[in-house]
PDB file of C-alpha atoms in Angstrom:
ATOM      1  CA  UNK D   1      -4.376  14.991   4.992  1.00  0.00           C
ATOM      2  CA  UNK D   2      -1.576  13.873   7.093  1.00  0.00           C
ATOM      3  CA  UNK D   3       0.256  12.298   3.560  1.00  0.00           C
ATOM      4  CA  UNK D   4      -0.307  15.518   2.248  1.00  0.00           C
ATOM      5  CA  UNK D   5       0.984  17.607   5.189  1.00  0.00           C
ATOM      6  CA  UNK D   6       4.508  15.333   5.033  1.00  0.00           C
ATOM      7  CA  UNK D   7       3.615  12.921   8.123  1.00  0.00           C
ATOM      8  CA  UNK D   8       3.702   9.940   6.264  1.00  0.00           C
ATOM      9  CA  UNK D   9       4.500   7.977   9.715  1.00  0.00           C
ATOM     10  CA  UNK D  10       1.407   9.222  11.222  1.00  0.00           C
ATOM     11  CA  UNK D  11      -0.808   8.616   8.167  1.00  0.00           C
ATOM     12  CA  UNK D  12       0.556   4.899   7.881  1.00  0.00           C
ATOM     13  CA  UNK D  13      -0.387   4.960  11.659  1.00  0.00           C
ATOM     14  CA  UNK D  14      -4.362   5.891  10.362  1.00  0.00           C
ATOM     15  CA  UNK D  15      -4.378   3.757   7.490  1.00  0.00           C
ATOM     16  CA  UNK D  16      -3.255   0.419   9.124  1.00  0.00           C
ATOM     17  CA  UNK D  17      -6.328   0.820  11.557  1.00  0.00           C
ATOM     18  CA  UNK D  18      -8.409   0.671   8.347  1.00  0.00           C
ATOM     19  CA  UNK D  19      -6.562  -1.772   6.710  1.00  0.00           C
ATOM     20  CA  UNK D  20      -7.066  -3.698  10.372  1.00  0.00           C
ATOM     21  CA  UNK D  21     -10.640  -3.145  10.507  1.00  0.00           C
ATOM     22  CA  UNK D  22     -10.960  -3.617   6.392  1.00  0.00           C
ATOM     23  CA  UNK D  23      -7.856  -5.991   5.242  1.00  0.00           C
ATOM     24  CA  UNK D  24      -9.488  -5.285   1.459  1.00  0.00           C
ATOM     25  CA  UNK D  25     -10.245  -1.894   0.883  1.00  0.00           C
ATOM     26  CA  UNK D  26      -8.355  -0.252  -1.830  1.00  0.00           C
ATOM     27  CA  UNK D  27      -8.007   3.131  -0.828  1.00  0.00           C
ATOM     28  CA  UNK D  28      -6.455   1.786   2.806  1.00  0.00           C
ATOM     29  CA  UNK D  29      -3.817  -0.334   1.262  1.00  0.00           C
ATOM     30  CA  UNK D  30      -3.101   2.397  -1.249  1.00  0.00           C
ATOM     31  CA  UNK D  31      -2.773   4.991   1.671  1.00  0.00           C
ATOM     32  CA  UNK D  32      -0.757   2.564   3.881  1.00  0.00           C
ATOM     33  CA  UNK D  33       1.623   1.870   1.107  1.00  0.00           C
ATOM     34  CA  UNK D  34       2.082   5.423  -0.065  1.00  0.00           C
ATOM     35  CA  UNK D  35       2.646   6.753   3.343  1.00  0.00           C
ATOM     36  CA  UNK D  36       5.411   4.049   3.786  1.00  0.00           C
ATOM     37  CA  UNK D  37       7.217   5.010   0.234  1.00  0.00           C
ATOM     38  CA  UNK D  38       6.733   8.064   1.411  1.00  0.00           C
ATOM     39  CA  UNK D  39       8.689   8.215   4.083  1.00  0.00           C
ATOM     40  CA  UNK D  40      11.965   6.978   1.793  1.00  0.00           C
ATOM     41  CA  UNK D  41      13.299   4.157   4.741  1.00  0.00           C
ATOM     42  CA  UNK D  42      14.391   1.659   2.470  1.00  0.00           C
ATOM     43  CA  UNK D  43      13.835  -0.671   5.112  1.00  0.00           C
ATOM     44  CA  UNK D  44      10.257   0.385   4.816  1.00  0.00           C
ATOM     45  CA  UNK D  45       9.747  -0.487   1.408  1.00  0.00           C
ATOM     46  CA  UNK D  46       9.155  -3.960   1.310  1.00  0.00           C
ATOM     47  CA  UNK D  47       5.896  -3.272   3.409  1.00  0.00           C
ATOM     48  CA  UNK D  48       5.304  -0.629   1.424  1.00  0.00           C
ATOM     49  CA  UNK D  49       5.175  -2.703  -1.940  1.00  0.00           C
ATOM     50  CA  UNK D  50       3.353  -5.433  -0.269  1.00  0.00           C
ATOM     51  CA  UNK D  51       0.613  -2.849   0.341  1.00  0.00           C
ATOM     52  CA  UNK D  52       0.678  -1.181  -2.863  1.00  0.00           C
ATOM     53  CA  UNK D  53       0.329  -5.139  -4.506  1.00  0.00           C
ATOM     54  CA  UNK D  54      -2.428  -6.055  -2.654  1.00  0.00           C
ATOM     55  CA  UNK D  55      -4.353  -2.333  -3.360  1.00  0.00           C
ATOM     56  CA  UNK D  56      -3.063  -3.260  -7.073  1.00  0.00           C
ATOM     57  CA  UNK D  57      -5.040  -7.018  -6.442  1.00  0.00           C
ATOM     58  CA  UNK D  58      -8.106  -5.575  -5.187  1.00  0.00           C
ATOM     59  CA  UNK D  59      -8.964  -2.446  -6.764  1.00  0.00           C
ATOM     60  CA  UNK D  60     -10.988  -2.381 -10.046  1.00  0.00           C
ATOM     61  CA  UNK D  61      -9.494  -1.595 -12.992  1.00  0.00           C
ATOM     62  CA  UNK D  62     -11.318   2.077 -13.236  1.00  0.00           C
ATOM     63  CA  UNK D  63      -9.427   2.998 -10.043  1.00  0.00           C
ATOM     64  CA  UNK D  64      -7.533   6.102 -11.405  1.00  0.00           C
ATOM     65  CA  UNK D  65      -4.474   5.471  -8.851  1.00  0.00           C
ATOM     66  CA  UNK D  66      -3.681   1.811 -10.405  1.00  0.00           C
ATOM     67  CA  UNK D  67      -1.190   2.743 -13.081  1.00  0.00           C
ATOM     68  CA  UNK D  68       0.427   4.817 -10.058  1.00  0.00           C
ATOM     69  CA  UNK D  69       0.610   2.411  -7.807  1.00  0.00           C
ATOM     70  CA  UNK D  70       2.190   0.025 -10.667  1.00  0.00           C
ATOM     71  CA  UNK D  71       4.307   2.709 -11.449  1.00  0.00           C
ATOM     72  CA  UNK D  72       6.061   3.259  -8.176  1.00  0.00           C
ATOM     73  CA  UNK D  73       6.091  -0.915  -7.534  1.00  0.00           C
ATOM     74  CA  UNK D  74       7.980  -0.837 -10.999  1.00  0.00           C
ATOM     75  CA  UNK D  75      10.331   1.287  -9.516  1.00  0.00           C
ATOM     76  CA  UNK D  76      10.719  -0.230  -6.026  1.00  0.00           C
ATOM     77  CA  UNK D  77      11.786  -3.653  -8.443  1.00  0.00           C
ATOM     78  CA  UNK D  78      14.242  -1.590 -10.619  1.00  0.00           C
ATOM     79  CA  UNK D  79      15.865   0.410  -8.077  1.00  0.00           C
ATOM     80  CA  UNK D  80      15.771  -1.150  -4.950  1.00  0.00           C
ATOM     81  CA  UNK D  81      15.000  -5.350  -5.989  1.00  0.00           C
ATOM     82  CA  UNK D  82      11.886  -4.810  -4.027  1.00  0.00           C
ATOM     83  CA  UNK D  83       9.314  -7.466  -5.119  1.00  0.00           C
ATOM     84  CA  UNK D  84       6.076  -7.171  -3.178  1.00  0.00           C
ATOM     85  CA  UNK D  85       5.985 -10.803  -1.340  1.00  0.00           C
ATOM     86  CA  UNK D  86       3.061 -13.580  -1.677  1.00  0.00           C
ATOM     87  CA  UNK D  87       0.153 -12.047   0.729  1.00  0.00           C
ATOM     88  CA  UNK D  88      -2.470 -14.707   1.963  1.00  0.00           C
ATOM     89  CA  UNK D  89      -6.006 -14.262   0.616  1.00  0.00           C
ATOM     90  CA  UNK D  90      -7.732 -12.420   2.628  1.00  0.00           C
ATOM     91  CA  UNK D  91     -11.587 -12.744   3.623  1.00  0.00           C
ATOM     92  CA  UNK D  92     -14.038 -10.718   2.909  1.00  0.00           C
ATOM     93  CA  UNK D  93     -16.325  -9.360   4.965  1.00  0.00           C
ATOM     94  CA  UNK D  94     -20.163  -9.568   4.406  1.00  0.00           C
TER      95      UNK D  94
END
């Protein structure tokens, strides 16, 4: 909702305490890396693409926000030379 309402900085804020608590879930990174494109500081769009990668990694193919997400990294690289960097592997949990 707060994406939606135009408060990307306070919905990264929400989503990186999921993405703390759950390093893997899809819809977290997705939301975290959104909310960070969203707020259009270019100095917040490396993070950004680095979250969108790793939601891009770890979602399954059926996820119908996938060709978005490569969408928007595509144009991150073309406009801005944004290349998401090397994350580690992260664990998960059981």
């Amino acid at each position: 909702m707060l994406l939606d309402a135009g408060v990307a900085d306070k919905a990264f804020t929400e989503f990186q305490v999921i993405v703390t608590a759950q390093p893997d879930s899809p819809e977290a990174n997705l939301g975290a890396g959104l909310a960070l494109f969203a707020t259009g500081d270019k100095a917040k769009f490396q993070e950004a693409a680095n979250y969108l990668q790793h939601f891009v990694d770890v979602a399954p193919d059926t996820n119908s926000y996938k060709a978005d997400a490569k969408a928007i990294l595509a144009e991150l690289k073309s406009t801005e030379k944004v290349v998401p960097e090397k994350t580690p592997a992260r664990r998960r949990r059981p």
